[in-house]
Coordinates of C-alpha atoms in Angstrom, one line a residue:
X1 CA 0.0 0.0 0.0
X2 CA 1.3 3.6 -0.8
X3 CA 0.8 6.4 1.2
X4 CA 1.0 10.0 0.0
X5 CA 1.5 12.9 2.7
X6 CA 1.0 16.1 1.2
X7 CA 0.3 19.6 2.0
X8 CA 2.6 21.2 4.5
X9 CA 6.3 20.5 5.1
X10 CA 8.6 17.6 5.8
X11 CA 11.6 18.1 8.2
X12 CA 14.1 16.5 6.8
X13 CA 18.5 16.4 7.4
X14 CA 18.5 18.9 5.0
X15 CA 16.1 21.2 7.0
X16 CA 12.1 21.7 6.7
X17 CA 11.4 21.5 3.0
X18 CA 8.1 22.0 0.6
X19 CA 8.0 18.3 -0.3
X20 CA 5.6 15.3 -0.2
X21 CA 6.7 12.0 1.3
X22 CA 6.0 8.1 -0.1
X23 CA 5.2 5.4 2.0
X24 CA 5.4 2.6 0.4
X25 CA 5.0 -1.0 2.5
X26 CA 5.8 0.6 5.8
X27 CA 8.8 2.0 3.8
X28 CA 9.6 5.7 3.0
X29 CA 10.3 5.3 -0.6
X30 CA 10.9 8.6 -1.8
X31 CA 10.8 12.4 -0.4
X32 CA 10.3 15.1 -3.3
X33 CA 8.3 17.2 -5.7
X34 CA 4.4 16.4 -4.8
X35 CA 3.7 16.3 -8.7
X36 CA 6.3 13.1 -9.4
X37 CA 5.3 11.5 -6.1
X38 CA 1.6 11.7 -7.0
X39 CA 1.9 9.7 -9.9
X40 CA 1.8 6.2 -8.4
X41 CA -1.7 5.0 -6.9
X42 CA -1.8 6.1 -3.5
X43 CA -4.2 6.8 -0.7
X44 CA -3.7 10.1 0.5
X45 CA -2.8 12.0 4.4
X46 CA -3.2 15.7 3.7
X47 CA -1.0 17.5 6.3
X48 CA -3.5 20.3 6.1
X49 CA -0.5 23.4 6.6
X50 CA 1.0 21.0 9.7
X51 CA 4.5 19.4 9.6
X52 CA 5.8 15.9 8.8
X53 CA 8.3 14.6 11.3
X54 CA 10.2 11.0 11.9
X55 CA 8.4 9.9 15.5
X56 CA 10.4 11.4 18.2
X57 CA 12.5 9.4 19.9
X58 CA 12.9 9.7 23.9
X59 CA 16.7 8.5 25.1
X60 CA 15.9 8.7 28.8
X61 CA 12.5 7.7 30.2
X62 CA 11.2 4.7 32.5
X63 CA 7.3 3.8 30.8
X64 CA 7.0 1.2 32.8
X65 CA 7.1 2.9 36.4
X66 CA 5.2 5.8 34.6
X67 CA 2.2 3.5 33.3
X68 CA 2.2 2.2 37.0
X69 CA 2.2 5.1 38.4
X70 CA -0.8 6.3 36.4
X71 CA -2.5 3.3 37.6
X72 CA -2.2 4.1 41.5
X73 CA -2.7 7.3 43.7
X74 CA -1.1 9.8 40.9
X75 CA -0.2 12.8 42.5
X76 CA 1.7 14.7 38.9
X77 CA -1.4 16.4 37.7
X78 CA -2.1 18.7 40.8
X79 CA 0.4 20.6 43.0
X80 CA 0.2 21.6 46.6
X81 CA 0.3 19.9 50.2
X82 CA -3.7 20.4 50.1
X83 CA -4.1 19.2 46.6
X84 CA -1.9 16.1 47.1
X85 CA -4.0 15.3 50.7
X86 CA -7.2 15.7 48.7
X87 CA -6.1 13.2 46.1
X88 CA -4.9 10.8 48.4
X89 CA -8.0 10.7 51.1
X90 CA -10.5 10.3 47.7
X91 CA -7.7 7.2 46.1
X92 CA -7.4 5.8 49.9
X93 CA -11.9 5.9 49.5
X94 CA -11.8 4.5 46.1
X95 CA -9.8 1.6 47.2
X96 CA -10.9 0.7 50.7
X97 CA -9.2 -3.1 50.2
X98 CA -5.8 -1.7 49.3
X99 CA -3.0 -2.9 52.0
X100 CA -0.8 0.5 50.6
X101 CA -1.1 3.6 49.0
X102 CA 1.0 3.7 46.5
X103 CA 1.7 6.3 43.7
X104 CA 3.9 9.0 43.1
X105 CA 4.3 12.1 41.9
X106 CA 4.7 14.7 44.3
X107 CA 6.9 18.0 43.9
X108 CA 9.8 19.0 46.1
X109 CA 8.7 23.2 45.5
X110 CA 5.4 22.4 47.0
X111 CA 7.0 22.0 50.7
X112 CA 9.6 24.2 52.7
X113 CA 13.0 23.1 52.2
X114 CA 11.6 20.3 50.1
X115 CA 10.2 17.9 52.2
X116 CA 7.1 16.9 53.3
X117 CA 6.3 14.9 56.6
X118 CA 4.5 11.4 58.2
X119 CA 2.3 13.6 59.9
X120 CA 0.5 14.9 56.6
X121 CA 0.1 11.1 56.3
X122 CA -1.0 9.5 59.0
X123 CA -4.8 10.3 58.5
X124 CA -4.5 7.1 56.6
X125 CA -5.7 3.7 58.1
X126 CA -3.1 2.1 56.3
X127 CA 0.9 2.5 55.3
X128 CA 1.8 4.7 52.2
X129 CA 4.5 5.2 49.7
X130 CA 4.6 8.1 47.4
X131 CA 7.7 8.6 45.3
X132 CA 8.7 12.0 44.7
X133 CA 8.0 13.2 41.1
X134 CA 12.0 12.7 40.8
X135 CA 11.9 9.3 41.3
X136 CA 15.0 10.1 44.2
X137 CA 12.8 10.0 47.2
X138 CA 9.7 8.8 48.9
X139 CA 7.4 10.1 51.1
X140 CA 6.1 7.5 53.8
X141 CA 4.0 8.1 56.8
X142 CA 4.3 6.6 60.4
X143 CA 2.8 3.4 59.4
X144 CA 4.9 2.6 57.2
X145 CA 7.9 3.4 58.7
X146 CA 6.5 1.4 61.4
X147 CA 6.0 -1.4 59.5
X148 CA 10.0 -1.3 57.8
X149 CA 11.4 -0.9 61.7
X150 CA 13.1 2.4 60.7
X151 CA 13.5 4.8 64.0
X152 CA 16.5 7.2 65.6
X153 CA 18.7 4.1 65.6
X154 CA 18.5 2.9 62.0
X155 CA 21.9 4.2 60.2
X156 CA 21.8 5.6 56.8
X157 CA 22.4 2.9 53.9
X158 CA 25.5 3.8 52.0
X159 CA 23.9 5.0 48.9
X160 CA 20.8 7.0 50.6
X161 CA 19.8 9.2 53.7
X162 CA 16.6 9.4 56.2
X163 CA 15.7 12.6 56.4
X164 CA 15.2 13.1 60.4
X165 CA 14.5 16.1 62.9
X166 CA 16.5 17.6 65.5
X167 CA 16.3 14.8 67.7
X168 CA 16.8 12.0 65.1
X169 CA 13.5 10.8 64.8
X170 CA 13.1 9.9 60.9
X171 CA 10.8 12.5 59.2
X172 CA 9.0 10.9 56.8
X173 CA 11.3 11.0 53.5
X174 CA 14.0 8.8 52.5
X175 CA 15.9 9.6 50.1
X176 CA 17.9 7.3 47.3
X177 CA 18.9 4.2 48.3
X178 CA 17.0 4.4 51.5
X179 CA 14.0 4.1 49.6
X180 CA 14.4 0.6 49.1
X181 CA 13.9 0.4 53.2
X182 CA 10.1 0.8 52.7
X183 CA 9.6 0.5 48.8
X184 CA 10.2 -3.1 48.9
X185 CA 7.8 -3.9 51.7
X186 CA 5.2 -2.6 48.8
X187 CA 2.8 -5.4 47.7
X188 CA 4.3 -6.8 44.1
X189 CA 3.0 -6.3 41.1
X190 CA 1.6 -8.7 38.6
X191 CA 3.2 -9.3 35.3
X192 CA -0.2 -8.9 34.3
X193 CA 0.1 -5.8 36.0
X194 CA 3.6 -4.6 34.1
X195 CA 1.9 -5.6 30.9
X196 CA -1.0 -3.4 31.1
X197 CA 1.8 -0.7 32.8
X198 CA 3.5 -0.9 29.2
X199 CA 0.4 -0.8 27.1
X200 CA -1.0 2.3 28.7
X201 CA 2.6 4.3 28.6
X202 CA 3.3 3.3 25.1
X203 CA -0.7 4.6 24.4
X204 CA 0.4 7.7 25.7
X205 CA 3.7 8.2 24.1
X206 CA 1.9 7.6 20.5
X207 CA -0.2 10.1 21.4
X208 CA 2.5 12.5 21.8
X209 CA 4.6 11.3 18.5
X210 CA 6.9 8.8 20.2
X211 CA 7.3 5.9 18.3
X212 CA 10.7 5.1 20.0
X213 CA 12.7 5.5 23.6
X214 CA 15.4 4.0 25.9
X215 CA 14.2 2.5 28.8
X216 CA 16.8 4.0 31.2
X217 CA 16.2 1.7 34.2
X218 CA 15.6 -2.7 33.5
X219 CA 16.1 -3.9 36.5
X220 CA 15.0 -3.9 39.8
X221 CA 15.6 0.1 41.8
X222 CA 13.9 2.0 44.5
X223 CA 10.9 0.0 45.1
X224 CA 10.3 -1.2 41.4
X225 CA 10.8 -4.3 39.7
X226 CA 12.7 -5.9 36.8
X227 CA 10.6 -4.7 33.6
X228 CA 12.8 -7.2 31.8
X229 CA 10.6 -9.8 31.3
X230 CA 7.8 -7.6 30.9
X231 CA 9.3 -6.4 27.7
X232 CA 10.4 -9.4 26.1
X233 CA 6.8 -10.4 26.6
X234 CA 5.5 -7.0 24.8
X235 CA 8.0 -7.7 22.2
X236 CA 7.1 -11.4 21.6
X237 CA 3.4 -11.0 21.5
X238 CA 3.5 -7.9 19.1
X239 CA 2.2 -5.8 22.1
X240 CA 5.6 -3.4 21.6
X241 CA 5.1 -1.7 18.7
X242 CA 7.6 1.0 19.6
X243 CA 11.4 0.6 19.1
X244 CA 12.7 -0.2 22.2
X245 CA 16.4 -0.3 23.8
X246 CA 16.7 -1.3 27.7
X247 CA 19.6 -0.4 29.8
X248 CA 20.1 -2.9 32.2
X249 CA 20.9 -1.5 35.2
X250 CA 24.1 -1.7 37.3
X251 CA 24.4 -2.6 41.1
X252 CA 26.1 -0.2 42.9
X253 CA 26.2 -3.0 45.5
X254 CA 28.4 -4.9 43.6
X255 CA 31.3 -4.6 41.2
X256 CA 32.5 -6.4 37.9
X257 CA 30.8 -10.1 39.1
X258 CA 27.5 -8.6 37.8
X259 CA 29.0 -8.9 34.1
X260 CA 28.2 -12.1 32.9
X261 CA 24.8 -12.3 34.0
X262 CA 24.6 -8.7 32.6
X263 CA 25.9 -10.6 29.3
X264 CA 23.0 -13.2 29.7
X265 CA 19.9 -10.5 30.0
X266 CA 21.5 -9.2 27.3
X267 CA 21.3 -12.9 25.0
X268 CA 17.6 -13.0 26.2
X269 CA 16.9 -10.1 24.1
X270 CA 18.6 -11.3 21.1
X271 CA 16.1 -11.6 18.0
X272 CA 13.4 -9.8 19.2
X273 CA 12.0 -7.5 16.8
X274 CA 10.8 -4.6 18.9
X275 CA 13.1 -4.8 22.0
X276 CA 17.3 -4.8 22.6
X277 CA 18.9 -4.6 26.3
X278 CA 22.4 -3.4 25.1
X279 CA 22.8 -0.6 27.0
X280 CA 23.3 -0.6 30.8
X281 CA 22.7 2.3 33.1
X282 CA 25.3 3.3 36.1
X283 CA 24.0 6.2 38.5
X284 CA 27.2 8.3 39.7
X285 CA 25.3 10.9 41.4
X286 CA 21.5 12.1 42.8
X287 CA 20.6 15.3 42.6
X288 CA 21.1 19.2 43.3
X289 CA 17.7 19.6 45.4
X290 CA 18.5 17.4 48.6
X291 CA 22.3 17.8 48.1
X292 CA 23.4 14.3 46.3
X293 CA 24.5 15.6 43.4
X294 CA 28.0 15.2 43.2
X295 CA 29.9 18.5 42.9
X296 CA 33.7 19.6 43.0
X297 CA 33.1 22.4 45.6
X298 CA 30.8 22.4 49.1
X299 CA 27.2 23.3 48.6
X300 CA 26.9 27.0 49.9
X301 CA 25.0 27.0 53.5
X302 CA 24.5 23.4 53.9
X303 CA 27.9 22.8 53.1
X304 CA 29.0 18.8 51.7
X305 CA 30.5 17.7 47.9
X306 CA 27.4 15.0 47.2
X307 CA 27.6 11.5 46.5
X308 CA 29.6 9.4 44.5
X309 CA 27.6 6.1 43.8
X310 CA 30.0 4.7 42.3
X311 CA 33.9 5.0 43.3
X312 CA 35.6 6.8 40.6
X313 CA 38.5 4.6 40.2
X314 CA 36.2 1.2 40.3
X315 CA 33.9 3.7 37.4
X316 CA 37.0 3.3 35.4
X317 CA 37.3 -0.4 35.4
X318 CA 33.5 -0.9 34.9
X319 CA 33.2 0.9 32.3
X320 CA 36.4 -0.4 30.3
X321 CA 35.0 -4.0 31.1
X322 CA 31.6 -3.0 29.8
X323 CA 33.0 -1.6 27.1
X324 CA 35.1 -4.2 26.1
X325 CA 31.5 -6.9 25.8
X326 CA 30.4 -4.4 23.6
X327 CA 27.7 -2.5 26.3
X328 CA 26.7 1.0 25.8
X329 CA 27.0 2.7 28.6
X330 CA 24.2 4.9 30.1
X331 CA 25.6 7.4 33.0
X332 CA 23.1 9.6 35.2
X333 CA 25.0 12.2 36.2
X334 CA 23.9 15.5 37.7
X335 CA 27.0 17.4 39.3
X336 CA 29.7 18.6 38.0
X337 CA 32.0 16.1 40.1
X338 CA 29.8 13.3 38.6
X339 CA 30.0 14.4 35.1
X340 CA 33.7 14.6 35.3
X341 CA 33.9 11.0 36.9
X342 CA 31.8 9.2 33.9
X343 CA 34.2 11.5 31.3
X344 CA 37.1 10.0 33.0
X345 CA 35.8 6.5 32.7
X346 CA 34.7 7.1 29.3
X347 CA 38.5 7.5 28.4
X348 CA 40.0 5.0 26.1
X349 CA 36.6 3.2 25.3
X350 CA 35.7 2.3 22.0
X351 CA 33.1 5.4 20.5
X352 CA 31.8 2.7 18.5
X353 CA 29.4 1.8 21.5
X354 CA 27.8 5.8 21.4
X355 CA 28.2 5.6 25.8
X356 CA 26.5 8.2 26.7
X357 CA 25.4 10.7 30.2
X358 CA 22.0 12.3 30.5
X359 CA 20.8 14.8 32.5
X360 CA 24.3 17.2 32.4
X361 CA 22.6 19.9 35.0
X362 CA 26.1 21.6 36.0
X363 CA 29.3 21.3 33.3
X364 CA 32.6 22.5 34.5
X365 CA 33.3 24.5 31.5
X366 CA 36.4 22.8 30.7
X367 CA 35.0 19.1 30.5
X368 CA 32.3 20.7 27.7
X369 CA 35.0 19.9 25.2
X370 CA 35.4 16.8 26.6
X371 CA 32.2 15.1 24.9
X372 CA 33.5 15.6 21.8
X373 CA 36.9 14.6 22.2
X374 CA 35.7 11.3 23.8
X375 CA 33.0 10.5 21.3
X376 CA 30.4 10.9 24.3
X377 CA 26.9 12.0 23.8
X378 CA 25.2 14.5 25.6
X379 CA 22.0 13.1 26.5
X380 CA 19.5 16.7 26.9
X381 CA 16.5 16.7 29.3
X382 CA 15.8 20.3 28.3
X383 CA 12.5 20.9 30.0
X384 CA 14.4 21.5 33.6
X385 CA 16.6 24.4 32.3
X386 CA 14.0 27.6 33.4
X387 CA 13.1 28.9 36.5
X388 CA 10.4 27.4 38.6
X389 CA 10.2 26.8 42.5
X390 CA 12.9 23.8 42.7
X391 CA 15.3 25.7 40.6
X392 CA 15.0 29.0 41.9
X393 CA 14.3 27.7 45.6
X394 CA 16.2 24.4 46.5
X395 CA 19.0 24.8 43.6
X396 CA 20.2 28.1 42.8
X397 CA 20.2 29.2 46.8
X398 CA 22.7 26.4 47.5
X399 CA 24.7 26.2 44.1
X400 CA 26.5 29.9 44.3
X401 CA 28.2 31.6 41.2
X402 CA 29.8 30.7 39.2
X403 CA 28.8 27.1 39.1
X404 CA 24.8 28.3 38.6
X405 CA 25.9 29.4 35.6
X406 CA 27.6 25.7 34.2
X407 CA 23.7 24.5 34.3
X408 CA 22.2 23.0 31.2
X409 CA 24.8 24.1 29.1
X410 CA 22.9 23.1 25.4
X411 CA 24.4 25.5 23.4
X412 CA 28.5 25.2 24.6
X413 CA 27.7 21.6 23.9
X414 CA 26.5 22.0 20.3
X415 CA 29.3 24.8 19.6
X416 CA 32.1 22.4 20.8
X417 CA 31.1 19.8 18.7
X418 CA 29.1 17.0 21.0
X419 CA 26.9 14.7 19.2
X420 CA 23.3 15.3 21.5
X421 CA 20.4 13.3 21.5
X422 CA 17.3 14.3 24.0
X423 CA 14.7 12.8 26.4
X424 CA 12.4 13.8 28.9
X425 CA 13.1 11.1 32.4
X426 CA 9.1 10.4 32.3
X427 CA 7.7 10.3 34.9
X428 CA 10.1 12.6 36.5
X429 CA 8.7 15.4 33.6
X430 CA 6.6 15.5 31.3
X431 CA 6.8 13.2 28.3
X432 CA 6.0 15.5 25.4
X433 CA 9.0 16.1 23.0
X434 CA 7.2 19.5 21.7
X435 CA 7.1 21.0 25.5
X436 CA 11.0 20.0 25.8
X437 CA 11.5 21.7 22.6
X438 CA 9.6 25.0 23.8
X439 CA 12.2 24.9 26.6
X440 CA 15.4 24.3 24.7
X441 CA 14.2 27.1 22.4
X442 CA 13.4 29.3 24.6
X443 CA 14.2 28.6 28.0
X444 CA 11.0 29.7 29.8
X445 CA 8.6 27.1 30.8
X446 CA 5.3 26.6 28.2
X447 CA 2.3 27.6 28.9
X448 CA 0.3 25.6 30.8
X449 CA 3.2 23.7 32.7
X450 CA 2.4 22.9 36.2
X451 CA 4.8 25.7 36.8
X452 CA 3.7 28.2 34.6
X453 CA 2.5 31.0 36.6
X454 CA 5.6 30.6 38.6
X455 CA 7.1 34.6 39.2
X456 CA 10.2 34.0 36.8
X457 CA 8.6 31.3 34.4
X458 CA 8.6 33.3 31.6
X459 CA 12.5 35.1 32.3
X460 CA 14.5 32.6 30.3
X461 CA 17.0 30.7 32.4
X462 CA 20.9 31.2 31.0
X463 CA 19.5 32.5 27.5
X464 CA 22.9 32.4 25.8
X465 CA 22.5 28.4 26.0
X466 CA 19.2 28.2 23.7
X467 CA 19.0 26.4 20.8
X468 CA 17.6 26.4 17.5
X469 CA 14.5 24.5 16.6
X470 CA 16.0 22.7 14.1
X471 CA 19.0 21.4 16.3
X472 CA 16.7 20.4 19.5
X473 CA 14.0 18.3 16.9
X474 CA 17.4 16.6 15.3
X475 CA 18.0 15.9 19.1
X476 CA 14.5 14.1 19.7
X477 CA 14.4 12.6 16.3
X478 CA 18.5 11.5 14.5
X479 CA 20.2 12.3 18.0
X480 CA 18.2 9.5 19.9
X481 CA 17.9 7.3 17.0
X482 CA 21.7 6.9 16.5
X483 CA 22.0 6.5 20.6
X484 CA 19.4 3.5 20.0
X485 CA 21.5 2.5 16.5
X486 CA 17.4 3.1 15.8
X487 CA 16.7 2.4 11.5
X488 CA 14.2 5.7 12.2
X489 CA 14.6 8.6 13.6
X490 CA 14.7 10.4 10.1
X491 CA 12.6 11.4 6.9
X492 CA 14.5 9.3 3.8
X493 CA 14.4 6.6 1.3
X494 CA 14.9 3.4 2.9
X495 CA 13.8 4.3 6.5
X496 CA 10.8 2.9 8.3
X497 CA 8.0 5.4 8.0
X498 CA 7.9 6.2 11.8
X499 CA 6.3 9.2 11.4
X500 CA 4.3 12.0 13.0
X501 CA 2.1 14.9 11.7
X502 CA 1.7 18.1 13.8
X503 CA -1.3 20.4 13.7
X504 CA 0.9 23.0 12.5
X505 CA 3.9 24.4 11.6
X506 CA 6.2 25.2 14.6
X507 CA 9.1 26.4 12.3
X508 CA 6.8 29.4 11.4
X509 CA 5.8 30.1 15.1
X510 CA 7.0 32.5 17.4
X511 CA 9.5 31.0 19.6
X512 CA 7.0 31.7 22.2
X513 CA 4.4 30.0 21.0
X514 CA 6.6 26.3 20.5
X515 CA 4.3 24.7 23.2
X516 CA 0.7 25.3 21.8
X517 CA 2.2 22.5 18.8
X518 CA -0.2 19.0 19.1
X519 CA 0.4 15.6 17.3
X520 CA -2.3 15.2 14.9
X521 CA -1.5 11.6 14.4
X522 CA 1.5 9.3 14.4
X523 CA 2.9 6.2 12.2
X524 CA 5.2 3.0 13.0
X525 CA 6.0 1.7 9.8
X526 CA 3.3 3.4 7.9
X527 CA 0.6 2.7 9.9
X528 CA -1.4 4.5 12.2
X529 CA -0.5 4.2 16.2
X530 CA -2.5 7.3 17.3
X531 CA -4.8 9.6 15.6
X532 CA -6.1 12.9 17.7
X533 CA -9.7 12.6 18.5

């Protein structure tokens, strides 16, 4: 069957051009004049003024925990200690037979300092466990720290903190790898459970033009289990539609032992059509907001450098073994301590194996050359580079100048020469590539963004580090398909005809206006995954 899209524009590696696009079999067989391509019989998808795109492609998300999450007491659609109380009483009265409440989703800016407490919790007859909307902490009331044995006398685990008050009495929130204290108390879900988890994340991501994403934690982390089987299912049963690449995650608990059976979950993926677990995820660092990020100099007020995760030196030897059977490497890094570390074990590794560090918040400006150099790419999660509440109230206070400045540093990257792909960490933000987009653009969150009216939403954050339309779509389309050695990713003879039509035109937009952009409908190999209602 042939399909003709016609009537708007086609971004394309050459830029957005006046051309129609051939489908032919799934295939796009040829990208050119609308008068040649209409020629051969064809059924017709009239782009009505809007752009054709390749499907976006996310390179850092977790779908899984993000379908689940949707599933239970979701607290990311409202914001505010009284709005997150009054969703959880009504989920707790909706589900009188659950033994937890469990969800996630809450915001660190909704609470002073950051934190919430047990006590906001403990109108519930039952234990609770809400992840924060970071995924880095939970929020757990008396109950269930009750029920895990945690008091003034349990120590911090290596990798993790309980937050406590003056007199040591644990406050309700444990952060990192003290989440695992209480998370894995939770009841166990069901493969069955997983399964539907998948299907309603990858119904969502269609809907926002993703045909496409790395899976940036397989395994078993904070509370969740291993989505590995879940996905070979999905894939064997023709319920993953999506191009798919896992990154199997690494134990900070243990050291190069965990290699061959990392080589095995690997095998089990081998000839799927939908699904590959080549890449595997190491976590250097946490994050800015509750000090974990790993930095070169003290935190200003609270004083502390962060948290290596992983011993720099033994990051070295990982890496090179991982490199050496042929692994991508996947580094979360936030500080600028952790970003150096993974550059350093990133030397002398083969670039053939596109390793790669997402998140990047602070850059000492002298490792921004580094990417290049190395053959590492910068993996962008632009929607967190404005000002709203966590970055101008729990970040910028404790950062200082001039390392407030190094943050999201898109543009040095680009004009040094990294190779950048882009993702959005869903659930942690918001999934939709066209709201990242806005933000890399523009730096100023979109409209409608749960942060919107925020005071300085609309001051862009570090303006000389925007960056061109053009350049943040190749990000979310070629960028993340060559991190997932994806056959998509862009508009040309021979590729699969992932595709996605937008409502209109963003290249002929105001800068301003990125956000108000909507999918119209979207392709996997030339047929239709999502059209908007």
């Amino acid at each position: 069957m042939n399909i003709l899209f016609r009537g708007g524009r086609v971004f394309t590696p050459d830029g957005v051009v006046a051309e129609a696009v051939l489908v032919r079999d799934g295939v796009i067989a040829a990208v050119g004049p609308e008068r040649e391509l209409a020629r051969l019989p064809h059924e017709t998808v009239d782009l009505d003024g809007g752009l054709l795109a390749p499907g976006f492609i996310d390179a850092h998300m977790h779908p899984v925990q993000a379908g689940l999450e949707r599933a239970r007491c979701d607290l990311s659609e409202v914001f505010g200690l009284d709005a997150y109380v009054g969703t959880i009483a009504a989920y707790a009265a909706k589900n009188p037979d659950k033994a937890w409440i469990d969800g996630g989703g809450w915001d660190m800016s909704a609470f002073p300092n950051g934190l919430p407490h047990r006590d906001q919790l403990d109108f519930l007859d039952r234990p609770a466990y809400l992840i924060q909307r970071d995924h880095h902490a939970a929020w757990v009331n008396g109950r269930a720290l009750e029920l895990a044995g945690i008091t003034a006398a349990t120590p911090d685990p290596p990798d993790g903190r309980i937050e406590r008050d003056a007199g040591g009495a644990p406050t309700g929130v444990l952060h990192e790898g003290a989440m695992d204290l209480v998370g894995l108390l939770t009841p166990r879900p069901s493969a069955q459970d997983l399964l539907d988890a998948l299907a309603r994340a990858q119904e969502h991501l269609f809907s926002l033009g993703i045909t496409g994403w790395q899976d940036a934690i397989v395994g078993s982390y904070a509370g969740s289990d291993d989505q590995l089987p879940t996905y070979v299912a999905a894939a064997g049963s023709g319920l993953l539609r999506a191009r798919v690449v896992g990154a199997l995650w690494w134990d900070r608990t243990r050291g190069l032992d965990q290699i061959p059976g990392l080589v095995e979950r690997r095998a089990a993926t081998e000839g799927l059509d939908r699904f590959r677990a080549t890449s595997v995820k190491i976590m250097q660092d946490g994050i800015t907001e509750n000090f974990t990020a790993a930095t070169l100099e003290p935190y200003c007020v609270c004083g502390g450098t962060g948290l290596s995760y992983v011993d720099p030196v033994e990051l070295r030897r990982y890496v090179a073994e991982l490199d050496r059977h042929g692994f991508q490497v996947h580094v979360h890094a936030i500080g600028e301590r952790a970003v150096r570390e993974a550059l350093d074990g990133f030397e002398g590794t083969n670039p053939a194996n596109r390793h790669h560090i997402a998140h990047l918040q602070i850059i000492e400006p002298s490792d921004v050359p580094r990417f290049a150099a190395l053959g590492v790419t910068a993996n962008l999660q632009p929607l967190w580079a404005t000002h709203h509440a966590q970055m101008d109230e729990l970040t910028l206070p404790f950062l200082g100048e001039p390392r407030a400045s190094w943050q999201y540093p898109f543009a040095d990257l680009i004009a040094h020469g990294a190779r950048c792909c882009a993702g959005s960490d869903w659930p942690v933000s918001d999934a939709d590539p066209l709201q990242g987009m806005h933000v890399a653009v523009n730096r100023t969150e979109p409209g409608g963004s749960v942060h919107a009216g925020y005071p300085t939403a609309q001051i862009p954050f570090l303006p000389a580090q925007r960056l061109d339309l053009a350049t943040a779509m190749t990000a979310y389309t070629a960028g993340s398909a060559w991190i997932n050695r994806s056959p998509a990713g862009v508009v040309e003879p021979g590729r699969p005809a992932d595709l996605v039509v937008l409502d209109r035109d963003p290249f002929e937009l105001p800068p301003g206006d990125l956000w108000t952009t909507r999918v119209r409908m979207t392709f996997v190999d030339g047929e239709p995954v999502h059209e908007q209602g």
